[in-house]
PDB file of N, CA and C in Angstrom:
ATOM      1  N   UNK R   1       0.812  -1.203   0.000  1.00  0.00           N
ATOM      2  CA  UNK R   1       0.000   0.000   0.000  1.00  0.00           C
ATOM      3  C   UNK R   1       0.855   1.267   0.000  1.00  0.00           C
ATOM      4  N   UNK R   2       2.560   0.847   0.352  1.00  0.00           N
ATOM      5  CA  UNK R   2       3.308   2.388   0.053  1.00  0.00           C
ATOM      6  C   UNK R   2       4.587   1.678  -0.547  1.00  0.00           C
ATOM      7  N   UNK R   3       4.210   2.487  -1.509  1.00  0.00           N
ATOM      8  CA  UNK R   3       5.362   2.076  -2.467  1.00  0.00           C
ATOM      9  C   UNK R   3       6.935   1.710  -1.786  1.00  0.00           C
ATOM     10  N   UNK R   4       7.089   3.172  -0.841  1.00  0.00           N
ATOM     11  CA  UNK R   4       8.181   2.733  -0.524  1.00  0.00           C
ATOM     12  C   UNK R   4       8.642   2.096   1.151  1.00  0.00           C
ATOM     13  N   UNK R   5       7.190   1.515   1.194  1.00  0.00           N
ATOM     14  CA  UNK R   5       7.687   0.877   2.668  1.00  0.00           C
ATOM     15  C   UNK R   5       7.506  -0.821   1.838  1.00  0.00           C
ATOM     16  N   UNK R   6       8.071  -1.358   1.810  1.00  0.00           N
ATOM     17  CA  UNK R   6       8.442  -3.385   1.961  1.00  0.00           C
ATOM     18  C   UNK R   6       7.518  -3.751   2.844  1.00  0.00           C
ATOM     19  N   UNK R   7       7.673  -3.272   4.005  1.00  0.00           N
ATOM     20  CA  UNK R   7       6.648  -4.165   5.026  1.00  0.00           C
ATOM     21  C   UNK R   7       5.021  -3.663   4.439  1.00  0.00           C
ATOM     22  N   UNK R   8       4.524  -2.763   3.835  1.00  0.00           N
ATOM     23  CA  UNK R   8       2.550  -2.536   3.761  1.00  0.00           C
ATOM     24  C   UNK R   8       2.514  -3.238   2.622  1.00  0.00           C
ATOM     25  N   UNK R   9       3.530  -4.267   1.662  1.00  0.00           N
ATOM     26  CA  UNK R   9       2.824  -5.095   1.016  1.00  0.00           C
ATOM     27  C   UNK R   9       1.268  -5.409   1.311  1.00  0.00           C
ATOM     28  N   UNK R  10       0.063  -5.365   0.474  1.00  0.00           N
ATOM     29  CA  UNK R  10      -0.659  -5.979   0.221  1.00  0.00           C
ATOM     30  C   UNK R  10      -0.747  -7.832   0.350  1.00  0.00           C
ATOM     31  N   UNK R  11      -1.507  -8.381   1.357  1.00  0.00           N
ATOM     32  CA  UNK R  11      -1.192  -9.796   1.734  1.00  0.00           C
ATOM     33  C   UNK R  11      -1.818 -10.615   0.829  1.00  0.00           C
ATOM     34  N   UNK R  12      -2.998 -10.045   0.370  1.00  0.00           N
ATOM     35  CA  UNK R  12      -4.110 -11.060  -0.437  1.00  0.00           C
ATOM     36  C   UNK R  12      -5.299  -9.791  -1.039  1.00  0.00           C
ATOM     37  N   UNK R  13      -5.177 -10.250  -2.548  1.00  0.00           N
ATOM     38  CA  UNK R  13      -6.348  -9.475  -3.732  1.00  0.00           C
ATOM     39  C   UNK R  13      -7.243 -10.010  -3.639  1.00  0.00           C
ATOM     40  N   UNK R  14      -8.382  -8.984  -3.776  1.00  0.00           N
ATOM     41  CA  UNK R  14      -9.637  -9.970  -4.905  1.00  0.00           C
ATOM     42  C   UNK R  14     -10.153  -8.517  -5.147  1.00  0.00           C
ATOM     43  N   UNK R  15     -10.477  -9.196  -6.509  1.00  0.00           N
ATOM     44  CA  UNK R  15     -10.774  -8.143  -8.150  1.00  0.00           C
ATOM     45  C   UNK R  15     -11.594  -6.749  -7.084  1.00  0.00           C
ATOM     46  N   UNK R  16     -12.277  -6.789  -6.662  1.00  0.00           N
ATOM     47  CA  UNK R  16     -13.122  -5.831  -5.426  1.00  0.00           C
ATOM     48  C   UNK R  16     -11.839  -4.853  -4.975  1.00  0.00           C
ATOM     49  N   UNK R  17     -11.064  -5.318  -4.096  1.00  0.00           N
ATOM     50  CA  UNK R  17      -9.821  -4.445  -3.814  1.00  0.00           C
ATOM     51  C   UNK R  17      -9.126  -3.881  -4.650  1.00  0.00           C
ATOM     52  N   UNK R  18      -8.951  -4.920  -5.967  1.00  0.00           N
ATOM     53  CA  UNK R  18      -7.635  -4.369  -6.992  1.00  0.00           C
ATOM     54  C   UNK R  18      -8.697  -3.193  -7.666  1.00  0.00           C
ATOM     55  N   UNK R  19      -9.916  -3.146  -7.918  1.00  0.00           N
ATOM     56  CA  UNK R  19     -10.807  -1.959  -8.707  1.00  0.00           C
ATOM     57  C   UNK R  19     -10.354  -0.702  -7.841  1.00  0.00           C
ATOM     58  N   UNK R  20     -10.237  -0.982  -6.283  1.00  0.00           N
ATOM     59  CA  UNK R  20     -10.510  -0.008  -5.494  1.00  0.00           C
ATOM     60  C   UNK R  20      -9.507   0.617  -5.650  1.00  0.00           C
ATOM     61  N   UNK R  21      -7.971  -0.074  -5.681  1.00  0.00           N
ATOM     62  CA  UNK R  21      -6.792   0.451  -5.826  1.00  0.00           C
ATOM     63  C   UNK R  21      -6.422   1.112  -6.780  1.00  0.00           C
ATOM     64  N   UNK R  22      -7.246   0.721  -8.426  1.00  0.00           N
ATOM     65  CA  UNK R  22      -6.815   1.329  -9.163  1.00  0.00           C
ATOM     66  C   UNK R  22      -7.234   2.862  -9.482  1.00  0.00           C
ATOM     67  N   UNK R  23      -8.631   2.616  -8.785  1.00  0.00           N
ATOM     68  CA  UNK R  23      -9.400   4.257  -8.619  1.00  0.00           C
ATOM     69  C   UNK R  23      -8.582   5.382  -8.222  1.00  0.00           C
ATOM     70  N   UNK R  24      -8.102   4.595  -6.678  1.00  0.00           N
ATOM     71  CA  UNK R  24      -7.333   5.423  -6.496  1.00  0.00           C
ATOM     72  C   UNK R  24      -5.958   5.920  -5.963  1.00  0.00           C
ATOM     73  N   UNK R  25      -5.559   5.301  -8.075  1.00  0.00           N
ATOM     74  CA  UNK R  25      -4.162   5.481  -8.604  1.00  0.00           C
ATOM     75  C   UNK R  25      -2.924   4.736  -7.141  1.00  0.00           C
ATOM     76  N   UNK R  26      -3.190   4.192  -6.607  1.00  0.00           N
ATOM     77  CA  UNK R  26      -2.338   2.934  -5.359  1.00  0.00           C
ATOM     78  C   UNK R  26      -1.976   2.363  -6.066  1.00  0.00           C
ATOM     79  N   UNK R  27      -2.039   2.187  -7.723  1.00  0.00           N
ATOM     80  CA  UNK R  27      -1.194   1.076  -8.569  1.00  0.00           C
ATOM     81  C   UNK R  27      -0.651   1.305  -9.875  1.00  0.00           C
ATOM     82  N   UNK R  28       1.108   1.134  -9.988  1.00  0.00           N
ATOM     83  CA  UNK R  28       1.371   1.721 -10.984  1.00  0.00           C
ATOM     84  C   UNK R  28       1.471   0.959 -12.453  1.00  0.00           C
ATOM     85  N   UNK R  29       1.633   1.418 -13.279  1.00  0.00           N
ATOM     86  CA  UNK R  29       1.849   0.752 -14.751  1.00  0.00           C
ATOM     87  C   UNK R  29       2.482  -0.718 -14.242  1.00  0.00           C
ATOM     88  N   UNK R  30       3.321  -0.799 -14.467  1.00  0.00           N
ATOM     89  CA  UNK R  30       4.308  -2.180 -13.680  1.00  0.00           C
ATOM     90  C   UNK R  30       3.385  -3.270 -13.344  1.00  0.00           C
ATOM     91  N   UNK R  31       2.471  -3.065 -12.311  1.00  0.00           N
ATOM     92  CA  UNK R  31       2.214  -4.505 -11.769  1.00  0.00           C
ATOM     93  C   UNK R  31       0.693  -4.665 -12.537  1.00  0.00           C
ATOM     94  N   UNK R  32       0.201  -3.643 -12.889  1.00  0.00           N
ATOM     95  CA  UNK R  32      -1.374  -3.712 -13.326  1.00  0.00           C
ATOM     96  C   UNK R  32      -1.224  -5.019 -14.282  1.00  0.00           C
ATOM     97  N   UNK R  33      -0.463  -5.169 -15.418  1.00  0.00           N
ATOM     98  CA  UNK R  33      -0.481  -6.648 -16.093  1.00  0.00           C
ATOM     99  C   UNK R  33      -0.362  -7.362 -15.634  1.00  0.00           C
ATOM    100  N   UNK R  34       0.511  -7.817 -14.373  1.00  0.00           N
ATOM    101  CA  UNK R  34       0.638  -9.048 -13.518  1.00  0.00           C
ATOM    102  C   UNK R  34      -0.696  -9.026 -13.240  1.00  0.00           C
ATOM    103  N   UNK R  35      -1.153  -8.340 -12.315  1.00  0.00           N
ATOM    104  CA  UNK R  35      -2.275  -8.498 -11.656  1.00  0.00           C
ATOM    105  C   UNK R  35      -3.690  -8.587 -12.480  1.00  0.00           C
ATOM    106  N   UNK R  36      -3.575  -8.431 -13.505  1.00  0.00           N
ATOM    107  CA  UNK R  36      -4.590  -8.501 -14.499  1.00  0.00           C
ATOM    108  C   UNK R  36      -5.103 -10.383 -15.577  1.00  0.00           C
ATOM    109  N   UNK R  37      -3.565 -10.209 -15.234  1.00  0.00           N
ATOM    110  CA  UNK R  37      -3.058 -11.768 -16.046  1.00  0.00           C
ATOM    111  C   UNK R  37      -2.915 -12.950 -14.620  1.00  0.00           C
ATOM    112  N   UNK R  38      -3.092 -12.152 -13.237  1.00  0.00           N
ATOM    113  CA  UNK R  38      -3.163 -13.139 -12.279  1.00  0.00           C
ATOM    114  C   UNK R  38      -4.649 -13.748 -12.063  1.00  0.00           C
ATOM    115  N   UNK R  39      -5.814 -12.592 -12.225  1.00  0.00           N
ATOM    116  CA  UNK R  39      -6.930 -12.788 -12.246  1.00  0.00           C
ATOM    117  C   UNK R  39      -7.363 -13.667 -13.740  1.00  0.00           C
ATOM    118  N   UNK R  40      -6.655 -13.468 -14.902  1.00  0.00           N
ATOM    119  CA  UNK R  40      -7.152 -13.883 -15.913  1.00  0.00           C
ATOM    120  C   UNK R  40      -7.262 -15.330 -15.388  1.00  0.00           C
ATOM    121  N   UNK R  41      -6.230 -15.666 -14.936  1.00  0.00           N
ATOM    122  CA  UNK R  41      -5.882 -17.375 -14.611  1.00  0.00           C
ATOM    123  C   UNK R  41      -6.725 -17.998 -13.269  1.00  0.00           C
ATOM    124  N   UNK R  42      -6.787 -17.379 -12.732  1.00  0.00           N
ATOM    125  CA  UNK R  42      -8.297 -17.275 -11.345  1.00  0.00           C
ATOM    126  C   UNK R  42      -9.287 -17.653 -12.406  1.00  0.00           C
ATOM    127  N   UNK R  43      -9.846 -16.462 -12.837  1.00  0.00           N
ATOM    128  CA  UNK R  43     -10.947 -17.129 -13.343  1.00  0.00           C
ATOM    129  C   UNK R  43     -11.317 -18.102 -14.598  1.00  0.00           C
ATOM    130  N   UNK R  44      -9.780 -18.752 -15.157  1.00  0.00           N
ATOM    131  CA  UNK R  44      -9.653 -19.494 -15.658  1.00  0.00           C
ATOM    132  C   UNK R  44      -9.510 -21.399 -14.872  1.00  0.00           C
ATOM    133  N   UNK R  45      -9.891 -21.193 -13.672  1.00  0.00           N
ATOM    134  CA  UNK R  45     -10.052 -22.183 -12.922  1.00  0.00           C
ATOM    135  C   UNK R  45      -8.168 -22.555 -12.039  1.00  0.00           C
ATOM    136  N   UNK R  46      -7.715 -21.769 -12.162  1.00  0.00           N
ATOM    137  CA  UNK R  46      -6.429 -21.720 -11.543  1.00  0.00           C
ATOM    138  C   UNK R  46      -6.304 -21.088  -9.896  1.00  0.00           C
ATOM    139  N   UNK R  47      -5.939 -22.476  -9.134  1.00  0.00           N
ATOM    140  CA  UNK R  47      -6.590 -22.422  -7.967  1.00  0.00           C
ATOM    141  C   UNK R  47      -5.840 -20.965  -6.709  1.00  0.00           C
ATOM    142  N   UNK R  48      -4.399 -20.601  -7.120  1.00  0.00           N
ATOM    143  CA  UNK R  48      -3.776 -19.538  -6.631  1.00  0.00           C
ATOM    144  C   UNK R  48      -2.681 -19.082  -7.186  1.00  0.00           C
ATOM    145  N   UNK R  49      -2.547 -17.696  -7.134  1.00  0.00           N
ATOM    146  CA  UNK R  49      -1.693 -16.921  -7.937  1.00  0.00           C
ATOM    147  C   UNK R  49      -0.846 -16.171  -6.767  1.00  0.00           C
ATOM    148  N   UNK R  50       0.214 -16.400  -6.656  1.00  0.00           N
ATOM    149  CA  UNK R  50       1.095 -15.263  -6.036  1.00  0.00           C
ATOM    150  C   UNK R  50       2.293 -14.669  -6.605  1.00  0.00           C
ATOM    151  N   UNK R  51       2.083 -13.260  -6.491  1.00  0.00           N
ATOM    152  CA  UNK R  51       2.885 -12.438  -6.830  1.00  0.00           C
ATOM    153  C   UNK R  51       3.995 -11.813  -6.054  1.00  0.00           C
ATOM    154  N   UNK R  52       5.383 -11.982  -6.403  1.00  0.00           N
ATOM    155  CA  UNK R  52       6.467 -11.516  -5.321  1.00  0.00           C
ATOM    156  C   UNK R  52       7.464 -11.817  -5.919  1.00  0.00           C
ATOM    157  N   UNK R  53       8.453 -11.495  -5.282  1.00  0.00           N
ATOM    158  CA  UNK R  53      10.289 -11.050  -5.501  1.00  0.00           C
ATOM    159  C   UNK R  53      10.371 -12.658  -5.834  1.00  0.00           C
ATOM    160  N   UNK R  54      11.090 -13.357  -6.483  1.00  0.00           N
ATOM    161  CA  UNK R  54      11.580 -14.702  -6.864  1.00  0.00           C
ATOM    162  C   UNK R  54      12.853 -14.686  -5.950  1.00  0.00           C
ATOM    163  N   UNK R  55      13.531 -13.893  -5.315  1.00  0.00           N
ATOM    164  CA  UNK R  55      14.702 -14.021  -4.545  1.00  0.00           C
ATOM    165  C   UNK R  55      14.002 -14.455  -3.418  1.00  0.00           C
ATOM    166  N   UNK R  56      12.774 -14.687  -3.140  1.00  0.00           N
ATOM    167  CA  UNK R  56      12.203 -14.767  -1.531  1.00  0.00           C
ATOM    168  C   UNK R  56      11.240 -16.199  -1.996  1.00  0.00           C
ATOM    169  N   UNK R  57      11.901 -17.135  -3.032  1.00  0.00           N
ATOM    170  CA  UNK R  57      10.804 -18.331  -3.700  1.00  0.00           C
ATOM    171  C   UNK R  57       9.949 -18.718  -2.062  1.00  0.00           C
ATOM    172  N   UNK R  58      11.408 -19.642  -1.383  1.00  0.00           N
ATOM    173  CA  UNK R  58      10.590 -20.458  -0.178  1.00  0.00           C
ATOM    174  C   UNK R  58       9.652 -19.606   0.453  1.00  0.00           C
ATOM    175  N   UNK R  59       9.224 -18.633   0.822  1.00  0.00           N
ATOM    176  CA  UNK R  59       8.855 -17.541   1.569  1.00  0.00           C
ATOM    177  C   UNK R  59       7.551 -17.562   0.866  1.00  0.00           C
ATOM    178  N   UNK R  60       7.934 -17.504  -0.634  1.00  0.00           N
ATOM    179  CA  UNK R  60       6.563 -17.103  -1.485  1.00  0.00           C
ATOM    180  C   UNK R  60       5.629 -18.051  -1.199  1.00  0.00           C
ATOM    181  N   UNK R  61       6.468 -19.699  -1.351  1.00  0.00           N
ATOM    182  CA  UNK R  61       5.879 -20.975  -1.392  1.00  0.00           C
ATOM    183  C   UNK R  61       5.368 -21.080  -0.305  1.00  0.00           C
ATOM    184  N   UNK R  62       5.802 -20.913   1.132  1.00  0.00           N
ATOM    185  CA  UNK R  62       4.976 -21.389   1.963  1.00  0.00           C
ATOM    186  C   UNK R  62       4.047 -19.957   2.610  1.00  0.00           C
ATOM    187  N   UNK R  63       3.705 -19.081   1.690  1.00  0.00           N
ATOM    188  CA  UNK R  63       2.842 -17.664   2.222  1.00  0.00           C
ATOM    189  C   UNK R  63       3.326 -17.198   3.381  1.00  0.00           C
ATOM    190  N   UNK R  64       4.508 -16.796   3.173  1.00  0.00           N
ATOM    191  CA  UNK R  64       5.109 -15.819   4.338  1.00  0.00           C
ATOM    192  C   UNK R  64       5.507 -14.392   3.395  1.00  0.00           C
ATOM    193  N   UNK R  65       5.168 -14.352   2.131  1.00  0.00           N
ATOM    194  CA  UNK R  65       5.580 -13.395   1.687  1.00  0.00           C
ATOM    195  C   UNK R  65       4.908 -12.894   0.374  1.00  0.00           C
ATOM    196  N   UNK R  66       4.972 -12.052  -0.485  1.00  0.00           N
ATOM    197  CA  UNK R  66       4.141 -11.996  -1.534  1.00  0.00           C
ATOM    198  C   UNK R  66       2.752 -11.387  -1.178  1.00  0.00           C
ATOM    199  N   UNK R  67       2.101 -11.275  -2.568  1.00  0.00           N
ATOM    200  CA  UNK R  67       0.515 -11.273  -2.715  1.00  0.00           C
ATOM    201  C   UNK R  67      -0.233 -12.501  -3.220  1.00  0.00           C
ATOM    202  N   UNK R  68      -1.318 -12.726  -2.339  1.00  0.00           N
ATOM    203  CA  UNK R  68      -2.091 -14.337  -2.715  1.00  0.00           C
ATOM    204  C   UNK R  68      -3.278 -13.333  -3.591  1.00  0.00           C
ATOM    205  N   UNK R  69      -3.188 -13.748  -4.808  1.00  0.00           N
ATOM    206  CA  UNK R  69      -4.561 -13.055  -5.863  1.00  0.00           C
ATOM    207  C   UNK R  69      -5.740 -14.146  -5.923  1.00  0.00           C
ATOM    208  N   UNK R  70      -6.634 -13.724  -5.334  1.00  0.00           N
ATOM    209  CA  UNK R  70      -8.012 -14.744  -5.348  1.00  0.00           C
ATOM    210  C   UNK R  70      -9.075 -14.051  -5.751  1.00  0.00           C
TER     211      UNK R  70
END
C-alpha cells in the first residue's frame, strides 16, 4: 500500500480491492499486467496466484511473503 515501505505489502487481492486500488491510482503501470493476467488465470479455474520477488521463492511458497490473488 506504500510504495516505498516493503513491510505494507498488500497480503491477499480480490478483483473488489484491486478496482478499489486502481481508482485510487495505489497502482502503478508495472504490476497492473501481472495483476490482471493473475486474475485472468483465477478465473480461468487456476486455484492460486502469487505475486512476489523470486529471490524470496521459499517464503513465497509457503505464504510468508508476496501477494495471494483470489
Amino acid at each position: 500500500s506504500d510504495v516505498q515501505d516493503e513491510n505494507s505489502a498488500i497480503r491477499a487481492l480480490n478483483e473488489s480491492l484491486y478496482n478499489e486500488l486502481k481508482k485510487e491510482n495505489k497502482l502503478f503501470a508495472g504490476i497492473l499486467p501481472k495483476i490482471d493476467n493473475a486474475f485472468s488465470a483465477i478465473n480461468n479455474r487456476v486455484n492460486k496466484v502469487i505475486i512476489g520477488n523470486s529471490s524470496k521463492l521459499i517464503q513465497l511458497v509457503n505464504g510468508e511473503a508476496g501477494t495471494i490473488i483470489s
